[in-house]
mmCIF file of C-alpha atoms and ligand atoms in Angstrom:
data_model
loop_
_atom_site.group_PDB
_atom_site.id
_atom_site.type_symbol
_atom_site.label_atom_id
_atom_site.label_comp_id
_atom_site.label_asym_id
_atom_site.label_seq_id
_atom_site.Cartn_x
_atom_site.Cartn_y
_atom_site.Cartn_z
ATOM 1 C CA UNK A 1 0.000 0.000 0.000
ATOM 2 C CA UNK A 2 1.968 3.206 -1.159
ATOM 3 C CA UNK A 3 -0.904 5.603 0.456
ATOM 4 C CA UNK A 4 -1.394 6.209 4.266
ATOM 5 C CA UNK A 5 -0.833 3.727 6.854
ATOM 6 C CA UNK A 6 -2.235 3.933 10.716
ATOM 7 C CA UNK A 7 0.051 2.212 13.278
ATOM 8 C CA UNK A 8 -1.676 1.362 16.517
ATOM 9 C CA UNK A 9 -0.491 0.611 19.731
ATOM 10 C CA UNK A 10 -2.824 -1.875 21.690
ATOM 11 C CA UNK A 11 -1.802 -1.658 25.448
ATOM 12 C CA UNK A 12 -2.486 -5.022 26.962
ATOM 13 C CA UNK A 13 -5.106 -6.413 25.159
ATOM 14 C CA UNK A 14 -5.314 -9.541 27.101
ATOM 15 C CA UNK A 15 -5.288 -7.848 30.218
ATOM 16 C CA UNK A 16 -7.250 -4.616 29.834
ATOM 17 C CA UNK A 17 -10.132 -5.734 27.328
ATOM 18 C CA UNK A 18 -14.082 -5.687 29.087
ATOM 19 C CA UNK A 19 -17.288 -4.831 27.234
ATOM 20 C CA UNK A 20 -15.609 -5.120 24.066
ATOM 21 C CA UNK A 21 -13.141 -2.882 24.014
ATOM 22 C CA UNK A 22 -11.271 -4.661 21.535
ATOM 23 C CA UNK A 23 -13.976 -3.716 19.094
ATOM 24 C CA UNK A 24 -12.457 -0.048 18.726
ATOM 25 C CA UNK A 25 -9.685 -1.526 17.148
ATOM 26 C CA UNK A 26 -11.668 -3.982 15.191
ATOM 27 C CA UNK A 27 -13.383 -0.499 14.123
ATOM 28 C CA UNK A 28 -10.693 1.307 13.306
ATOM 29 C CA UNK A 29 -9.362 -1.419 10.680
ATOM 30 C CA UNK A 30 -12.606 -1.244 9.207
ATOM 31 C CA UNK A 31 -12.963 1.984 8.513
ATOM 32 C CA UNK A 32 -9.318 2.719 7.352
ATOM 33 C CA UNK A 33 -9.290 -0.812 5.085
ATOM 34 C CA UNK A 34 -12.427 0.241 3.291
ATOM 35 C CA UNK A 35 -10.847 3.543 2.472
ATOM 36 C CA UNK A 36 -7.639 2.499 1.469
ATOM 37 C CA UNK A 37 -5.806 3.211 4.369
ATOM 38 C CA UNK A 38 -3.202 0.750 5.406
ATOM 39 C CA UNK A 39 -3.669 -0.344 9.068
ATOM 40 C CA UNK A 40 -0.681 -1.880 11.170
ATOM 41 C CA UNK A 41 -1.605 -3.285 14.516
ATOM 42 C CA UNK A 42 1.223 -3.799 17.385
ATOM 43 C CA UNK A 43 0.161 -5.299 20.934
ATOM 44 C CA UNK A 44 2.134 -5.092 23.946
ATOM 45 C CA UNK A 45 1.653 -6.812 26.953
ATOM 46 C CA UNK A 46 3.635 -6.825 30.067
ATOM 47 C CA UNK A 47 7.246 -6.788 30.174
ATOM 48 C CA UNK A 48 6.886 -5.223 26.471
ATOM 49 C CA UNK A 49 8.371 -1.827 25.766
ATOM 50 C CA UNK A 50 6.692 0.976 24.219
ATOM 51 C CA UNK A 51 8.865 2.853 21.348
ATOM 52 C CA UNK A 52 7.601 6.340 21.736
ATOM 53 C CA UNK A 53 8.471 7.281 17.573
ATOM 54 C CA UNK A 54 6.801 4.143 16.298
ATOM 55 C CA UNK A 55 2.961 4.936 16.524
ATOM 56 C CA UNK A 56 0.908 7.372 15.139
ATOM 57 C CA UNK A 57 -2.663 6.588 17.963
ATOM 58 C CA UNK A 58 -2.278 4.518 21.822
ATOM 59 C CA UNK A 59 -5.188 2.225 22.564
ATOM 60 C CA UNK A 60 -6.254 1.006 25.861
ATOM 61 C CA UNK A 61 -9.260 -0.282 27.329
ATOM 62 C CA UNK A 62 -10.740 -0.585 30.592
ATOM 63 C CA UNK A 63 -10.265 -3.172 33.141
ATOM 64 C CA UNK A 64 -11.677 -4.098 36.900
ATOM 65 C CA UNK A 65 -9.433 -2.973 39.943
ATOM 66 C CA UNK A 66 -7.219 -6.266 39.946
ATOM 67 C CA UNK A 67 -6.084 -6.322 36.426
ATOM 68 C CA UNK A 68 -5.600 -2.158 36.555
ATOM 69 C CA UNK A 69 -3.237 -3.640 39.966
ATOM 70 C CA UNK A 70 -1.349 -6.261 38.473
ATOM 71 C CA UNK A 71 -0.437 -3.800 35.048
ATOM 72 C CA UNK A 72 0.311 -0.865 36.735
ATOM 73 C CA UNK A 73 3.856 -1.894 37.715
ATOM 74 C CA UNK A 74 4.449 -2.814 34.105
ATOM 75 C CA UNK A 75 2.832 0.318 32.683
ATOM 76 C CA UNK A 76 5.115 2.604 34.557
ATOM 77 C CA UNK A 77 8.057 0.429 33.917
ATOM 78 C CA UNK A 78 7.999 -0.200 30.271
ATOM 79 C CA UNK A 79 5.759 2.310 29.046
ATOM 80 C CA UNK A 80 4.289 5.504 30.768
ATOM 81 C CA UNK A 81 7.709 7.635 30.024
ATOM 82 C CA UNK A 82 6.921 6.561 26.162
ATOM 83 C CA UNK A 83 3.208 7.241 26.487
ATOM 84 C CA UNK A 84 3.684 10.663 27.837
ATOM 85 C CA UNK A 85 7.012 11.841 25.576
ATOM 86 C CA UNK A 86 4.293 10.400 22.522
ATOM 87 C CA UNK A 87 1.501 12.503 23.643
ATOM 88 C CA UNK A 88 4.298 15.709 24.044
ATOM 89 C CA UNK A 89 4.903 14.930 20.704
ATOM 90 C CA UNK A 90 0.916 14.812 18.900
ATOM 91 C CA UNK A 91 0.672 10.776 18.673
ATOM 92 C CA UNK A 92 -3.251 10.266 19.118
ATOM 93 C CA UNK A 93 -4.395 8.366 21.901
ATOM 94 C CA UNK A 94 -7.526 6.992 22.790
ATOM 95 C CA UNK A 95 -8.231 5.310 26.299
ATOM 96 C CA UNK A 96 -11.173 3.661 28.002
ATOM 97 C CA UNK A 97 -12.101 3.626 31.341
ATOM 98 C CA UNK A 98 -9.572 2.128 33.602
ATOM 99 C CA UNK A 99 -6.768 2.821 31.451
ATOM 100 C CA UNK A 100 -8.136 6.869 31.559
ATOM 101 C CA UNK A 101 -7.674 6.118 35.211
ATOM 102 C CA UNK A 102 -4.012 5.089 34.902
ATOM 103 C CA UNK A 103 -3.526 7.640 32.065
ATOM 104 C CA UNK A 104 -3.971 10.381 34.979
ATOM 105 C CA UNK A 105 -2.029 10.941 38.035
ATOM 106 C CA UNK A 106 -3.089 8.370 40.400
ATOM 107 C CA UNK A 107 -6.755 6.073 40.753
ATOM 108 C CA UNK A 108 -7.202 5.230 44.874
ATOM 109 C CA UNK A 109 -9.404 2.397 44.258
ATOM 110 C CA UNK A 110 -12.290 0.453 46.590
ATOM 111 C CA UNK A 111 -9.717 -0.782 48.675
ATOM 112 C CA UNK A 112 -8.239 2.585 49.224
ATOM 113 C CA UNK A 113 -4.680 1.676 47.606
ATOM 114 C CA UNK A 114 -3.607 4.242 45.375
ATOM 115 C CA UNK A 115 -2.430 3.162 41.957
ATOM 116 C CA UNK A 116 0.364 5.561 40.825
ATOM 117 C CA UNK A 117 -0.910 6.505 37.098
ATOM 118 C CA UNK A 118 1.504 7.530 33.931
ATOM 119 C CA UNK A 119 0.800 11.090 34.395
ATOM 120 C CA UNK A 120 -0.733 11.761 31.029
ATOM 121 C CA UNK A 121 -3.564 13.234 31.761
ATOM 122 C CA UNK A 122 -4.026 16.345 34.697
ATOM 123 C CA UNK A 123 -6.569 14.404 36.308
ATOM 124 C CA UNK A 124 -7.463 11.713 39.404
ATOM 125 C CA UNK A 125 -9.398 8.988 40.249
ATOM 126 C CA UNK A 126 -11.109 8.417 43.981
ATOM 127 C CA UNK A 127 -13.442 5.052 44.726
ATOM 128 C CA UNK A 128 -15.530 6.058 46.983
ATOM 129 C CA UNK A 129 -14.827 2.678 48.769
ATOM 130 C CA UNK A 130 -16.601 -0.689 49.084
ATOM 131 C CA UNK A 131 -20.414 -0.728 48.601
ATOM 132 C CA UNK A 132 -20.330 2.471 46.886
ATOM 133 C CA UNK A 133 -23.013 2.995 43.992
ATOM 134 C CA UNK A 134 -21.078 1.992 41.387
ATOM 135 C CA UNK A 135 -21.873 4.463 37.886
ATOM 136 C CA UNK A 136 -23.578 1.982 35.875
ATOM 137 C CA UNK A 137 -26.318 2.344 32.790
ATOM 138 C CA UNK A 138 -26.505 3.568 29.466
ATOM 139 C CA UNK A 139 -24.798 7.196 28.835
ATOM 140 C CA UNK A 140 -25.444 9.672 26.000
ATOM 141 C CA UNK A 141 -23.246 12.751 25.797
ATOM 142 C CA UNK A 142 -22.882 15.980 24.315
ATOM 143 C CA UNK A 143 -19.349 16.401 22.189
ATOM 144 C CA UNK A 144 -18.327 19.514 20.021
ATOM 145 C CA UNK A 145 -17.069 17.736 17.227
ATOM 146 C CA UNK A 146 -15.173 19.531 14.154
ATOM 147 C CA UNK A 147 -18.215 19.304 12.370
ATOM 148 C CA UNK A 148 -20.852 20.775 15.499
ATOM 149 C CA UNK A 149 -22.508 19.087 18.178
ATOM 150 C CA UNK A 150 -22.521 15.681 18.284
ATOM 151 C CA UNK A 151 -23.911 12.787 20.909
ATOM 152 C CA UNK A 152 -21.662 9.868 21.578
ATOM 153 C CA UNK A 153 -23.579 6.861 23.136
ATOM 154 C CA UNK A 154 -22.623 4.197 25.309
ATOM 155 C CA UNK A 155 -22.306 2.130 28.333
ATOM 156 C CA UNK A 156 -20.183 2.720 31.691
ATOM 157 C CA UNK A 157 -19.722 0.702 34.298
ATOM 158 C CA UNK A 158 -17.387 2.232 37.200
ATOM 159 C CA UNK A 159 -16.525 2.842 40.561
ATOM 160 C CA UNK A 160 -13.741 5.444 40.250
ATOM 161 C CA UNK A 161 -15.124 8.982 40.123
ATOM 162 C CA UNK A 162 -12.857 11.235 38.221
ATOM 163 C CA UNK A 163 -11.842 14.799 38.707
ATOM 164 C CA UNK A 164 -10.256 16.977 35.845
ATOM 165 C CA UNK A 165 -7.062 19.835 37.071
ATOM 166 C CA UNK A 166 -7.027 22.820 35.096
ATOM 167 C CA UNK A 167 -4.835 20.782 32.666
ATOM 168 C CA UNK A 168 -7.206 19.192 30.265
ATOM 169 C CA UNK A 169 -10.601 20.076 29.013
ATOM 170 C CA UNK A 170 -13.160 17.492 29.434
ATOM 171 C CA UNK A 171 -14.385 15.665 26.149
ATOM 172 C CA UNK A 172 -18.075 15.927 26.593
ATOM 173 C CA UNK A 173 -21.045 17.242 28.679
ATOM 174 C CA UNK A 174 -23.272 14.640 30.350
ATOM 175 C CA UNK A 175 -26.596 14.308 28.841
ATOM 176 C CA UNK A 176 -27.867 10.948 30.717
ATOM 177 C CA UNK A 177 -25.684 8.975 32.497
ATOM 178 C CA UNK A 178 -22.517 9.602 35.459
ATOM 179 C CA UNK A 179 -19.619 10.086 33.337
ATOM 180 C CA UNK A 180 -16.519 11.365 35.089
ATOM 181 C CA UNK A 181 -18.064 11.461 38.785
ATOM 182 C CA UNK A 182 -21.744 12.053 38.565
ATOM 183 C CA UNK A 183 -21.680 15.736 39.796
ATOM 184 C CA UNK A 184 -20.048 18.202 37.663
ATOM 185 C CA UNK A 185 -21.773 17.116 34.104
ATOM 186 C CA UNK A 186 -18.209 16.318 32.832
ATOM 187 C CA UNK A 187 -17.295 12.987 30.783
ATOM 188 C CA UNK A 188 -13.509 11.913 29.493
ATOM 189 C CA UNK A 189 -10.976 14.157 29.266
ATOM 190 C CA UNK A 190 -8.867 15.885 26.178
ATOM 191 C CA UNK A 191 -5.164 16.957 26.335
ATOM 192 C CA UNK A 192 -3.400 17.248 22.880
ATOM 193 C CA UNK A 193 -4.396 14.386 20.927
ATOM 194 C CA UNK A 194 -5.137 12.310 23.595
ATOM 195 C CA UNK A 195 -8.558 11.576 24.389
ATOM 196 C CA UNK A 196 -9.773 9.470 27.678
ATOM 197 C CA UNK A 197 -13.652 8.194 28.244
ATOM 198 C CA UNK A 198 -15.403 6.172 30.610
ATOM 199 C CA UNK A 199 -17.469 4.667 27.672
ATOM 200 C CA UNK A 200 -17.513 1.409 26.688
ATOM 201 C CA UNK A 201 -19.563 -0.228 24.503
ATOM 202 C CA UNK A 202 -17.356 -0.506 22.715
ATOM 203 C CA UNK A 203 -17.584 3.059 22.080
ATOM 204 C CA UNK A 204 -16.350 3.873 18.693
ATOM 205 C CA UNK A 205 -18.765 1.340 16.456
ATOM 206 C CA UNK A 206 -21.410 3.114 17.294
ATOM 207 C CA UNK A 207 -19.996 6.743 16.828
ATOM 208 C CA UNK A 208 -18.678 6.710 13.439
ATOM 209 C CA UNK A 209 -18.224 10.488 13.898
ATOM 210 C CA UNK A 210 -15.837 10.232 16.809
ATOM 211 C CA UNK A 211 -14.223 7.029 15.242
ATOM 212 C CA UNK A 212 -13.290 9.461 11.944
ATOM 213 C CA UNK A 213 -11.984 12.491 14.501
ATOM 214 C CA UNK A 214 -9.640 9.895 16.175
ATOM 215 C CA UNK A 215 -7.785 8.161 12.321
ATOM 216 C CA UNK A 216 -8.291 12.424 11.119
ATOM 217 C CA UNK A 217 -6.214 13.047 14.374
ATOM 218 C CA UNK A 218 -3.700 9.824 14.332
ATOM 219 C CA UNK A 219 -2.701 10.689 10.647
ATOM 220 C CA UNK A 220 -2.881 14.256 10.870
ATOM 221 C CA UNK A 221 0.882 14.001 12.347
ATOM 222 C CA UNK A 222 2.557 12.007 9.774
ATOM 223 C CA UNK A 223 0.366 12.812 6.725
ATOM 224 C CA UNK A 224 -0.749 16.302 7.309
ATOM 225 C CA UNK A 225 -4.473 16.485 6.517
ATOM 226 C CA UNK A 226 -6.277 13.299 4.749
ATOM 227 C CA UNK A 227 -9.869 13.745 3.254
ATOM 228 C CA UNK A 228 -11.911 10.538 4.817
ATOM 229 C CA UNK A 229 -13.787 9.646 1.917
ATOM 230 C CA UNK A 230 -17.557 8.849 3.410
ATOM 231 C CA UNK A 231 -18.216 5.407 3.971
ATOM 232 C CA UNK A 232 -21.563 3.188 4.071
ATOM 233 C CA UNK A 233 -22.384 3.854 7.641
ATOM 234 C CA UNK A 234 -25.988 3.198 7.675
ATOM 235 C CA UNK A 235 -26.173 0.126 10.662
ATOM 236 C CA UNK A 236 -23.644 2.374 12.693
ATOM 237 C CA UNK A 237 -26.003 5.375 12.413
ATOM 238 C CA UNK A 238 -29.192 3.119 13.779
ATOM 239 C CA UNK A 239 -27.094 1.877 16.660
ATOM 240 C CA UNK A 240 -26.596 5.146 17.328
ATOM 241 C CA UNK A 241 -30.250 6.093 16.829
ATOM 242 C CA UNK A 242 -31.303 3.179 19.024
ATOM 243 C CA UNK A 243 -28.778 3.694 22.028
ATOM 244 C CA UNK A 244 -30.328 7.695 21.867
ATOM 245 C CA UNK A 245 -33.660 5.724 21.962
ATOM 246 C CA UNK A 246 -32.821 4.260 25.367
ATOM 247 C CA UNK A 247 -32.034 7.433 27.799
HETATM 248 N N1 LIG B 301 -11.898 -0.651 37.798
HETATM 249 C C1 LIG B 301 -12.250 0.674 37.467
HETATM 250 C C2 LIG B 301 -13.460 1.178 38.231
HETATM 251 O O1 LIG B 301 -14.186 0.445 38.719
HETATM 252 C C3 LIG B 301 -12.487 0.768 35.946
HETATM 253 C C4 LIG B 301 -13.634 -0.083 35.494
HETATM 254 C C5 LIG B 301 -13.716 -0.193 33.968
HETATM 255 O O2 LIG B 301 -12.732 -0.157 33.226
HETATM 256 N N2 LIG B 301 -14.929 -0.378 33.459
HETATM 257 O O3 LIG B 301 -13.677 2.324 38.307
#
């Protein structure tokens, strides 16, 4: 393929994978393949080093509180220094719900140990401890997308409740749902091209829109601008329609 070609990063796939998280990649190559865009896929698990130069979008997905404890050793070994000089740098990255929570500063989870995070994001994580509500449900939110107003739909299922510093800007405004902590209206976060979310889903199958801001964005560095041509995105727009039907 002489034209464009996306390289993504999967952070522990095996290990940081629930409600189907793997389906944003699965996504991704879809909608790149059936435009022409080449599509190279890398995954690195623990004990595997991230090379900072060598992607153009990070993906990681969520995970429960004992597989975000038994990466997080690995994550700041072999790859949060990478993760963060990448993001310095404009290398898109995209990450789900407990890997948003690493992504920040630190995630004190239900049993009150605090998980050191990579630091990407200005942000933190508090569980409100054991027998908490947990944020569970359906969520629709509000996202100013390139082209206007958009909803992204979903599902979240969490415990942590998330607080943004003055050092990111969150992604979206809570329409129905908890998103970052069920009080201020906020959901994800953005800081350069990195983009973190607490929905699942998975969350970019059903918001072709967002999916199309995130290979626009991952290119963008390498390629300067590259025209999307539209695709046939007629089932993706009734999911869409029918998780808006729901909340
Ligand atoms: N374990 C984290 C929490 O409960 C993240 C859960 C998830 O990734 N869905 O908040």
């Amino acid at each position: 393929m002489s034209g464009p070609v996306l390289r993504v990063a999967h952070l522990y796939p095996r290990l940081m994978n629930i409600y189907g998280d793997r389906g944003n990649i699965m996504c991704l190559r879809r909608r790149c393949e059936t435009r022409g865009i080449g599509f190279e896929l890398t995954e690195l698990g623990l004990r595997d080093r991230l090379d900072a130069s060598a992607h153009d979008l990070i993906f990681a997905g969520g995970a429960q509180d004992r597989e975000q404890r038994g990466v997080v050793d690995d994550l700041l070994a072999t790859k949060a220094d990478a993760v963060r000089e990448a993001v310095e740098d404009g290398v898109a990255l995209l990450a789900v719900c407990g890997a948003y929570q690493l992504f920040g500063k630190f995630y004190r989870e239900s049993s009150g140990v605090e998980l050191p995070g990579a630091g990407v994001f200005d942000l933190h994580t508090e569980h409100p401890g054991e027998g908490a509500r947990r944020c569970i449900g359906n969520i629709v939110v509000e996202w100013d997308a390139p082209a206007g107003v958009q909803t992204i739909v979903g599902f979240e299922n969490h415990g942590g409740r998330t607080r943004l510093g003055p050092g990111v800007r969150p992604l979206a405004r809570v329409r129905s749902g908890f998103g970052n902590n069920g009080e201020d209206g906020t959901e994800g976060a953005v800081y350069r091209n990195a983009i973190g979310t607490y929905i699942h889903g998975s969350l970019l199958p059903k918001n072709p829109a967002l999916a199309d801001h995130v290979i626009a964005l991952a290119l963008a560095r390498r390629y300067g601008h590259v025209p999307l041509a539209p695709i046939d995105d007629r089932a993706e727009e009734r999911a869409h329609a029918a998780a808006l039907r729901l909340k």
